[in-house]
């Protein structure tokens, strides 16, 4: 007789790897499917690191999930003793009175997060490599920092495997069909029957679910030589998210191993096929993107060392899509993470596992429903 899984995960990169672990912990019979072998460089999670900000400029609706995510990251680190979270301080900077920085401060106040407000000149005095006038303001979060994304995914996959999750990698899912209450998943190699499904296929979710409004965006980021050692993590340089005059947002990590990683959150190239996600340097703009930051606001960064390209799964409003398929309550989707999802991955995985286990979801997810685009 054909085996019927309790829960299949289509795409076990960031969200999927976490969901697989939390579901297996609950005793569900879990199947993990991925077109590649995660962690890998063909999705949205490579390049070693991701910022975790707590005071969230994107709005208070994210905060309950974010605080839960931090707790789960801490637990994962304690359990595995792997190098997952670096609590090194994170500096948010924006022009006085702009939405980004006001939302950051508002969410810090509302959720009583510890933070320090700094004038532009105070920022420049504390870290001599920054150069901000008092038109700018900073919100420094000492409890925030960054996550080692690839290490975290590997940790979830290893834990799941230990519990006995079936992992089928190099297995591209080609179709999802329905037979009464059972979902039928086809890969090139096999057909699976499952009771509940999570589609966490990231940027290319539309190949499986064409009506989900997600636009793939090609994004680049780069490592530069550290020309001034004060930029290094062990010298106390913070991670940062900076919105400058023209609403362009940049992010970066303190220097490590003589390089510093910097990228632009805004911008990028909308693409429609995987082959268009070409390597760093393919567009002349790739090497110019972060120059506005380096020329005016951040000193001591040396020549380009190397770069990489990645993709965002951009939703129309930049907010996540966390829902189920219309009329198919046993198919969950988590997508549209729009370039800011990694920090939430632990909590998103836990929520998906709870739903697959028919538990009541107490987190308010009403802002993330698909029908907001109708
Ligand atoms: C350059 C860059 C910088 C970022 N910086 C930050 C940051 O600082 N902080 C932050 O919080 N977030 C950040 N993000 C966003 C974050 O990394 C993503 O939101 C997150 O990794 C997305 O997770 P995911 O599970 O949706 O996608 P992925 O991790 O890409 O996983 C999707 C998986 O689905 C698989 N898949 C696709 N199609 C199929 C199929 N048909 N069959 C089987 N498997 C399939 C893929 O192989 C992949 O493994 C950044 C993203 C990028 C690209």
Short mmCIF file of C-alpha atoms and ligand atoms in Angstrom, two decimals:
data_model
loop_
_atom_site.label_atom_id
_atom_site.label_comp_id
_atom_site.label_asym_id
_atom_site.label_seq_id
_atom_site.Cartn_x
_atom_site.Cartn_y
_atom_site.Cartn_z
CA UNK A 1 0.00 0.00 0.00
CA UNK A 2 1.27 3.55 -0.79
CA UNK A 3 2.68 5.36 2.18
CA UNK A 4 0.80 8.55 3.14
CA UNK A 5 2.89 11.27 4.77
CA UNK A 6 1.40 13.63 7.37
CA UNK A 7 3.28 16.65 6.05
CA UNK A 8 5.33 17.33 2.93
CA UNK A 9 7.50 20.39 2.50
CA UNK A 10 8.16 21.63 -1.03
CA UNK A 11 11.37 23.64 -0.82
CA UNK A 12 13.52 22.97 2.21
CA UNK A 13 15.67 26.08 2.09
CA UNK A 14 15.11 28.60 4.86
CA UNK A 15 11.45 28.31 5.90
CA UNK A 16 11.12 24.70 4.77
CA UNK A 17 14.09 23.42 6.74
CA UNK A 18 12.72 24.98 9.93
CA UNK A 19 9.20 23.67 9.27
CA UNK A 20 10.53 20.16 8.71
CA UNK A 21 12.34 20.13 12.04
CA UNK A 22 9.47 21.54 14.12
CA UNK A 23 6.94 19.21 12.46
CA UNK A 24 9.11 16.16 13.05
CA UNK A 25 9.49 17.16 16.69
CA UNK A 26 5.72 16.94 16.97
CA UNK A 27 5.79 13.35 15.80
CA UNK A 28 4.48 13.98 12.27
CA UNK A 29 5.68 11.78 9.43
CA UNK A 30 7.49 14.39 7.35
CA UNK A 31 8.76 14.40 3.76
CA UNK A 32 11.22 17.14 2.72
CA UNK A 33 11.56 17.81 -1.03
CA UNK A 34 13.97 20.20 -2.73
CA UNK A 35 15.11 20.72 -6.30
CA UNK A 36 18.69 21.23 -5.06
CA UNK A 37 20.65 20.16 -1.97
CA UNK A 38 20.16 22.87 0.65
CA UNK A 39 21.85 25.00 1.78
CA UNK A 40 22.88 26.05 -1.73
CA UNK A 41 23.41 29.12 -3.91
CA UNK A 42 20.34 28.90 -6.13
CA UNK A 43 17.77 30.37 -3.75
CA UNK A 44 17.56 33.29 -1.36
CA UNK A 45 19.62 32.10 1.59
CA UNK A 46 23.31 32.04 0.56
CA UNK A 47 26.09 34.52 1.26
CA UNK A 48 26.65 33.35 4.85
CA UNK A 49 24.82 36.01 6.87
CA UNK A 50 21.46 37.75 7.38
CA UNK A 51 20.63 40.68 9.65
CA UNK A 52 18.22 40.21 12.51
CA UNK A 53 16.72 43.54 13.51
CA UNK A 54 14.16 43.63 16.33
CA UNK A 55 12.78 47.17 16.23
CA UNK A 56 11.12 46.66 12.89
CA UNK A 57 10.83 49.54 10.42
CA UNK A 58 8.47 47.45 8.32
CA UNK A 59 5.74 47.72 10.95
CA UNK A 60 4.48 46.38 14.28
CA UNK A 61 2.54 43.50 12.71
CA UNK A 62 5.84 41.64 12.46
CA UNK A 63 6.89 42.02 16.09
CA UNK A 64 5.20 39.06 17.80
CA UNK A 65 6.62 36.71 15.15
CA UNK A 66 10.01 38.34 15.33
CA UNK A 67 10.34 38.04 19.10
CA UNK A 68 9.32 34.40 18.90
CA UNK A 69 11.85 33.86 16.10
CA UNK A 70 14.69 35.23 18.22
CA UNK A 71 13.76 32.89 21.07
CA UNK A 72 13.79 29.92 18.69
CA UNK A 73 17.16 30.94 17.19
CA UNK A 74 18.60 31.08 20.70
CA UNK A 75 17.21 27.62 21.42
CA UNK A 76 18.60 26.22 18.15
CA UNK A 77 22.02 27.59 18.99
CA UNK A 78 21.92 26.13 22.51
CA UNK A 79 20.75 22.78 21.26
CA UNK A 80 23.25 22.39 18.43
CA UNK A 81 26.20 24.44 19.75
CA UNK A 82 26.58 25.79 16.21
CA UNK A 83 27.55 29.35 15.33
CA UNK A 84 24.07 30.63 14.45
CA UNK A 85 23.39 34.02 16.10
CA UNK A 86 25.83 36.87 16.72
CA UNK A 87 24.43 39.44 19.14
CA UNK A 88 26.71 42.31 18.21
CA UNK A 89 24.43 45.42 18.13
CA UNK A 90 22.64 46.67 15.10
CA UNK A 91 22.50 50.30 14.07
CA UNK A 92 19.48 51.58 12.13
CA UNK A 93 20.04 54.99 10.54
CA UNK A 94 17.66 57.22 8.60
CA UNK A 95 16.90 60.84 7.92
CA UNK A 96 15.02 62.54 10.79
CA UNK A 97 11.26 62.14 10.45
CA UNK A 98 11.21 59.51 7.70
CA UNK A 99 8.87 56.52 7.98
CA UNK A 100 11.66 53.95 8.25
CA UNK A 101 13.41 55.36 11.28
CA UNK A 102 10.17 56.50 12.97
CA UNK A 103 8.72 53.00 12.64
CA UNK A 104 11.91 51.52 14.07
CA UNK A 105 11.67 53.72 17.15
CA UNK A 106 7.91 53.26 17.48
CA UNK A 107 8.17 49.48 17.47
CA UNK A 108 11.04 49.61 19.99
CA UNK A 109 8.86 51.69 22.31
CA UNK A 110 5.69 49.68 21.81
CA UNK A 111 7.37 46.36 22.51
CA UNK A 112 9.71 47.78 25.18
CA UNK A 113 12.82 46.74 23.30
CA UNK A 114 16.06 48.13 24.66
CA UNK A 115 17.49 50.79 22.32
CA UNK A 116 19.62 53.87 22.29
CA UNK A 117 18.79 56.88 20.14
CA UNK A 118 21.78 58.67 18.64
CA UNK A 119 22.15 61.88 16.67
CA UNK A 120 24.08 61.72 13.40
CA UNK A 121 27.09 63.33 15.07
CA UNK A 122 26.97 60.91 17.99
CA UNK A 123 27.04 58.03 15.51
CA UNK A 124 30.09 59.52 13.78
CA UNK A 125 31.85 60.05 17.12
CA UNK A 126 31.22 56.55 18.39
CA UNK A 127 32.26 54.80 15.15
CA UNK A 128 34.74 57.00 13.31
CA UNK A 129 34.07 55.18 10.04
CA UNK A 130 30.52 56.54 9.86
CA UNK A 131 29.97 60.08 8.70
CA UNK A 132 26.48 61.42 9.43
CA UNK A 133 25.27 64.96 10.03
CA UNK A 134 22.53 65.74 12.50
CA UNK A 135 19.95 65.50 9.71
CA UNK A 136 20.27 61.79 10.40
CA UNK A 137 19.29 59.84 13.48
CA UNK A 138 20.23 56.36 14.66
CA UNK A 139 18.50 53.69 16.70
CA UNK A 140 21.02 51.26 18.16
CA UNK A 141 19.74 47.82 19.20
CA UNK A 142 22.20 46.04 21.43
CA UNK A 143 20.33 42.74 21.47
CA UNK A 144 20.11 42.42 17.68
CA UNK A 145 22.82 41.32 15.25
CA UNK A 146 23.08 38.71 12.53
CA UNK A 147 22.40 35.06 11.75
CA UNK A 148 24.62 32.64 9.87
CA UNK A 149 21.91 31.57 7.43
CA UNK A 150 23.58 28.57 5.82
CA UNK A 151 24.72 27.15 9.16
CA UNK A 152 21.19 27.55 10.54
CA UNK A 153 19.61 25.71 7.59
CA UNK A 154 22.13 22.90 7.87
CA UNK A 155 21.39 22.65 11.59
CA UNK A 156 17.63 22.29 10.98
CA UNK A 157 18.18 19.71 8.24
CA UNK A 158 20.57 17.67 10.38
CA UNK A 159 18.20 17.69 13.36
CA UNK A 160 15.29 16.65 11.16
CA UNK A 161 17.32 13.84 9.65
CA UNK A 162 18.26 12.58 13.11
CA UNK A 163 14.57 12.43 14.03
CA UNK A 164 13.89 10.41 10.88
CA UNK A 165 12.50 12.87 8.36
CA UNK A 166 12.68 11.59 4.80
CA UNK A 167 14.83 14.00 2.79
CA UNK A 168 14.59 13.85 -1.00
CA UNK A 169 16.95 16.39 -2.49
CA UNK A 170 17.71 16.95 -6.19
CA UNK A 171 13.97 16.30 -6.54
CA UNK A 172 12.14 19.08 -8.37
CA UNK A 173 8.43 19.07 -7.62
CA UNK A 174 6.59 19.26 -10.93
CA UNK A 175 2.95 19.31 -9.88
CA UNK A 176 0.53 19.33 -6.96
CA UNK A 177 -2.89 17.69 -7.44
CA UNK A 178 -5.77 16.83 -5.18
CA UNK A 179 -7.65 13.56 -4.64
CA UNK A 180 -10.30 14.17 -1.99
CA UNK A 181 -8.39 15.03 1.19
CA UNK A 182 -5.07 13.78 -0.11
CA UNK A 183 -2.52 15.92 -1.94
CA UNK A 184 -0.58 14.21 -4.72
CA UNK A 185 2.92 15.55 -5.34
CA UNK A 186 4.90 14.57 -8.45
CA UNK A 187 8.63 14.87 -8.91
CA UNK A 188 10.52 13.55 -11.96
CA UNK A 189 11.36 10.45 -9.91
CA UNK A 190 8.29 9.70 -7.82
CA UNK A 191 4.68 10.35 -6.81
CA UNK A 192 3.89 11.06 -3.15
CA UNK A 193 0.62 11.19 -1.23
CA UNK A 194 0.36 13.52 1.74
CA UNK A 195 -2.23 14.91 4.10
CA UNK A 196 -0.76 18.41 4.49
CA UNK A 197 1.67 20.43 2.40
CA UNK A 198 3.78 23.52 2.88
CA UNK A 199 4.89 25.23 -0.32
CA UNK A 200 8.01 27.15 0.69
CA UNK A 201 9.66 27.20 -2.73
CA UNK A 202 10.95 30.78 -2.39
CA UNK A 203 11.51 32.86 -5.48
CA UNK A 204 10.21 30.31 -7.97
CA UNK A 205 6.92 29.50 -6.24
CA UNK A 206 4.99 30.61 -9.35
CA UNK A 207 6.31 27.63 -11.28
CA UNK A 208 4.06 25.55 -9.01
CA UNK A 209 1.38 28.08 -8.12
CA UNK A 210 1.13 30.52 -11.04
CA UNK A 211 -1.43 32.84 -9.44
CA UNK A 212 0.63 33.71 -6.37
CA UNK A 213 1.70 37.35 -6.87
CA UNK A 214 5.45 37.09 -6.39
CA UNK A 215 7.99 38.82 -8.62
CA UNK A 216 11.51 37.37 -8.62
CA UNK A 217 14.16 40.09 -8.28
CA UNK A 218 17.85 39.56 -8.98
CA UNK A 219 19.89 41.08 -6.16
CA UNK A 220 23.60 41.38 -5.60
CA UNK A 221 25.83 41.91 -2.58
CA UNK A 222 29.59 42.08 -2.20
CA UNK A 223 32.54 41.65 0.11
CA UNK A 224 35.13 44.44 0.22
CA UNK A 225 38.59 44.38 1.75
CA UNK A 226 38.71 45.95 5.19
CA UNK A 227 41.09 48.89 4.87
CA UNK A 228 40.54 50.09 8.46
CA UNK A 229 40.46 47.44 11.18
CA UNK A 230 37.96 49.49 13.19
CA UNK A 231 35.33 48.11 10.81
CA UNK A 232 35.81 44.61 12.20
CA UNK A 233 33.38 42.69 14.39
CA UNK A 234 36.04 42.11 17.04
CA UNK A 235 36.61 45.88 17.23
CA UNK A 236 32.93 46.40 18.09
CA UNK A 237 31.69 47.63 14.74
CA UNK A 238 27.91 47.03 14.50
CA UNK A 239 25.76 45.48 11.79
CA UNK A 240 23.77 48.23 10.09
CA UNK A 241 20.66 49.13 8.07
CA UNK A 242 20.81 52.62 6.60
CA UNK A 243 18.27 54.55 4.57
CA UNK A 244 19.86 57.54 2.86
CA UNK A 245 18.37 60.63 1.25
CA UNK A 246 16.79 59.15 -1.81
CA UNK A 247 15.06 56.30 0.06
CA UNK A 248 17.78 53.86 -0.92
CA UNK A 249 18.42 51.33 1.84
CA UNK A 250 21.77 49.66 2.45
CA UNK A 251 22.76 46.97 4.91
CA UNK A 252 26.03 45.58 6.08
CA UNK A 253 27.84 43.38 8.54
CA UNK A 254 30.97 44.16 10.52
CA UNK A 255 34.23 43.01 8.98
CA UNK A 256 35.41 39.44 9.46
CA UNK A 257 38.38 37.59 7.95
CA UNK A 258 39.57 40.89 6.45
CA UNK A 259 36.42 41.49 4.39
CA UNK A 260 33.20 43.40 5.02
CA UNK A 261 29.90 42.42 3.37
CA UNK A 262 27.63 45.22 2.13
CA UNK A 263 24.52 45.29 -0.07
CA UNK A 264 21.65 47.46 -1.19
CA UNK A 265 18.19 46.31 -0.13
CA UNK A 266 16.37 48.52 -2.63
CA UNK A 267 16.91 48.18 -6.41
CA UNK A 268 17.72 44.98 -8.30
CA UNK A 269 16.41 43.55 -11.57
CA UNK A 270 12.99 41.91 -11.97
CA UNK A 271 13.48 38.53 -13.70
CA UNK A 272 11.17 35.80 -14.95
CA UNK A 273 13.38 32.77 -15.45
CA UNK A 274 16.00 31.10 -13.30
CA UNK A 275 18.64 31.61 -16.02
CA UNK A 276 18.27 35.39 -15.65
CA UNK A 277 19.68 35.26 -12.13
CA UNK A 278 23.13 35.86 -13.59
CA UNK A 279 26.32 36.13 -11.49
CA UNK A 280 27.66 39.24 -9.79
CA UNK A 281 29.22 41.65 -12.28
CA UNK A 282 26.92 40.75 -15.13
CA UNK A 283 25.25 44.17 -14.90
CA UNK A 284 27.46 47.27 -14.85
CA UNK A 285 25.32 48.57 -11.96
CA UNK A 286 26.36 45.63 -9.75
CA UNK A 287 29.65 47.24 -8.80
CA UNK A 288 28.18 50.73 -8.46
CA UNK A 289 25.21 49.99 -6.24
CA UNK A 290 26.81 50.62 -2.88
CA UNK A 291 28.98 53.56 -3.97
CA UNK A 292 26.55 56.22 -2.65
CA UNK A 293 26.97 54.69 0.81
CA UNK A 294 30.74 54.26 0.60
CA UNK A 295 31.46 57.67 -0.90
CA UNK A 296 29.54 59.69 1.70
CA UNK A 297 28.65 57.76 4.80
CA UNK A 298 31.00 54.83 5.42
CA UNK A 299 34.79 55.21 5.32
CA UNK A 300 37.60 52.68 5.56
CA UNK A 301 36.16 50.17 3.10
CA UNK A 302 38.83 48.96 0.66
CA UNK A 303 38.57 47.52 -2.86
CA UNK A 304 35.98 45.00 -3.98
CA UNK A 305 37.01 41.48 -2.99
CA UNK A 306 34.17 39.47 -4.56
CA UNK A 307 30.42 39.56 -5.03
CA UNK A 308 27.45 37.23 -5.38
CA UNK A 309 23.93 37.31 -6.74
CA UNK A 310 20.79 36.03 -5.09
CA UNK A 311 17.03 36.51 -5.54
CA UNK A 312 14.20 38.15 -3.63
CA UNK A 313 10.64 36.80 -3.85
CA UNK A 314 9.02 40.21 -3.94
CA UNK A 315 5.33 40.55 -3.05
CA UNK A 316 3.40 43.55 -4.47
CA UNK A 317 3.50 45.41 -1.12
CA UNK A 318 6.77 44.00 0.25
CA UNK A 319 4.92 42.18 3.04
CA UNK A 320 4.96 38.42 3.53
CA UNK A 321 2.35 36.01 2.21
CA UNK A 322 1.47 33.45 4.91
CA UNK A 323 -1.72 31.67 4.02
CA UNK A 324 -3.34 28.56 2.65
CA UNK A 325 -4.46 28.00 -0.92
CA UNK A 326 -8.03 29.19 -1.53
CA UNK A 327 -10.33 26.16 -0.98
CA UNK A 328 -7.37 23.94 -0.07
CA UNK A 329 -6.82 24.33 3.68
CA UNK A 330 -4.30 21.47 3.66
CA UNK A 331 -1.88 23.43 1.41
CA UNK A 332 -0.03 26.19 3.22
CA UNK A 333 2.11 28.77 1.44
CA UNK A 334 4.83 30.94 2.89
CA UNK A 335 6.32 33.23 0.28
CA UNK A 336 6.74 36.89 -0.72
CA UNK A 337 9.36 37.28 2.00
CA UNK A 338 10.62 40.20 -0.10
CA UNK A 339 14.23 40.22 0.99
CA UNK A 340 13.62 40.51 4.74
CA UNK A 341 12.43 37.05 5.71
CA UNK A 342 15.38 35.14 7.07
CA UNK A 343 15.20 36.50 10.60
CA UNK A 344 11.62 35.12 10.85
CA UNK A 345 12.38 31.69 9.46
CA UNK A 346 12.45 29.86 12.79
CA UNK A 347 9.02 31.24 13.76
CA UNK A 348 7.55 30.73 10.29
CA UNK A 349 8.69 27.12 10.36
CA UNK A 350 7.15 26.60 13.79
CA UNK A 351 3.84 28.13 12.68
CA UNK A 352 3.70 25.90 9.60
CA UNK A 353 4.37 22.84 11.76
CA UNK A 354 1.64 23.85 14.23
CA UNK A 355 -0.84 24.27 11.40
CA UNK A 356 0.09 20.90 9.88
CA UNK A 357 -0.46 19.39 13.32
CA UNK A 358 -3.97 20.98 13.45
CA UNK A 359 -3.01 23.19 16.41
CA UNK A 360 -4.71 26.51 17.06
CA UNK A 361 -2.60 29.42 15.75
CA UNK A 362 -2.62 32.29 18.21
CA UNK A 363 -0.29 34.61 16.26
CA UNK A 364 -2.24 37.25 14.32
CA UNK A 365 -1.44 36.57 10.68
CA UNK A 366 -4.35 38.54 9.19
CA UNK A 367 -2.02 41.11 7.59
CA UNK A 368 -0.30 38.41 5.55
CA UNK A 369 -3.27 36.89 3.72
CA UNK A 370 -3.38 36.42 -0.05
CA UNK A 371 -6.76 38.09 -0.40
CA UNK A 372 -5.30 41.52 0.40
CA UNK A 373 -4.25 41.65 -3.29
CA UNK A 374 -7.78 41.04 -4.66
C1 LIG B 1 20.96 39.26 -0.96
C2 LIG B 1 19.94 38.97 0.11
C3 LIG B 1 20.08 39.55 1.34
C4 LIG B 1 19.14 39.31 2.34
N1 LIG B 1 19.31 39.86 3.57
C5 LIG B 1 18.44 39.56 4.56
C6 LIG B 1 18.68 40.03 5.87
O1 LIG B 1 19.68 40.71 6.14
N2 LIG B 1 17.79 39.68 6.85
C7 LIG B 1 16.69 38.92 6.59
O2 LIG B 1 15.93 38.65 7.51
N3 LIG B 1 16.46 38.44 5.34
C8 LIG B 1 17.30 38.74 4.34
N4 LIG B 1 17.10 38.24 3.08
C9 LIG B 1 15.88 37.48 2.80
C10 LIG B 1 15.97 36.04 3.21
O3 LIG B 1 17.23 35.49 2.96
C11 LIG B 1 14.85 35.30 2.47
O4 LIG B 1 13.62 35.95 2.74
C12 LIG B 1 14.76 33.84 2.90
O5 LIG B 1 15.99 33.20 2.82
C13 LIG B 1 13.75 33.15 1.98
O6 LIG B 1 13.51 31.86 2.45
P1 LIG B 1 12.66 30.83 1.60
O7 LIG B 1 12.57 29.61 2.41
O8 LIG B 1 11.40 31.48 1.14
O9 LIG B 1 13.52 30.61 0.28
P2 LIG B 1 14.82 29.69 0.05
O10 LIG B 1 15.70 29.68 1.25
O11 LIG B 1 15.40 30.12 -1.25
O12 LIG B 1 14.20 28.24 -0.09
C14 LIG B 1 13.36 27.87 -1.17
C15 LIG B 1 13.73 26.44 -1.55
O13 LIG B 1 12.76 25.95 -2.48
C16 LIG B 1 13.44 25.10 -3.36
N5 LIG B 1 12.59 24.95 -4.55
C17 LIG B 1 12.21 25.88 -5.44
N6 LIG B 1 11.40 25.35 -6.38
C18 LIG B 1 11.27 24.04 -6.07
C19 LIG B 1 10.57 22.95 -6.67
N7 LIG B 1 9.82 23.09 -7.77
N8 LIG B 1 10.67 21.72 -6.10
C20 LIG B 1 11.40 21.53 -4.99
N9 LIG B 1 12.09 22.53 -4.38
C21 LIG B 1 12.02 23.77 -4.91
C22 LIG B 1 14.75 25.81 -3.61
O14 LIG B 1 15.75 24.95 -4.11
C23 LIG B 1 15.07 26.34 -2.22
O15 LIG B 1 15.91 25.44 -1.50
C24 LIG B 1 18.03 38.47 2.06
C25 LIG B 1 17.90 37.86 0.80
C26 LIG B 1 18.87 38.09 -0.17
C27 LIG B 1 18.71 37.44 -1.50
#
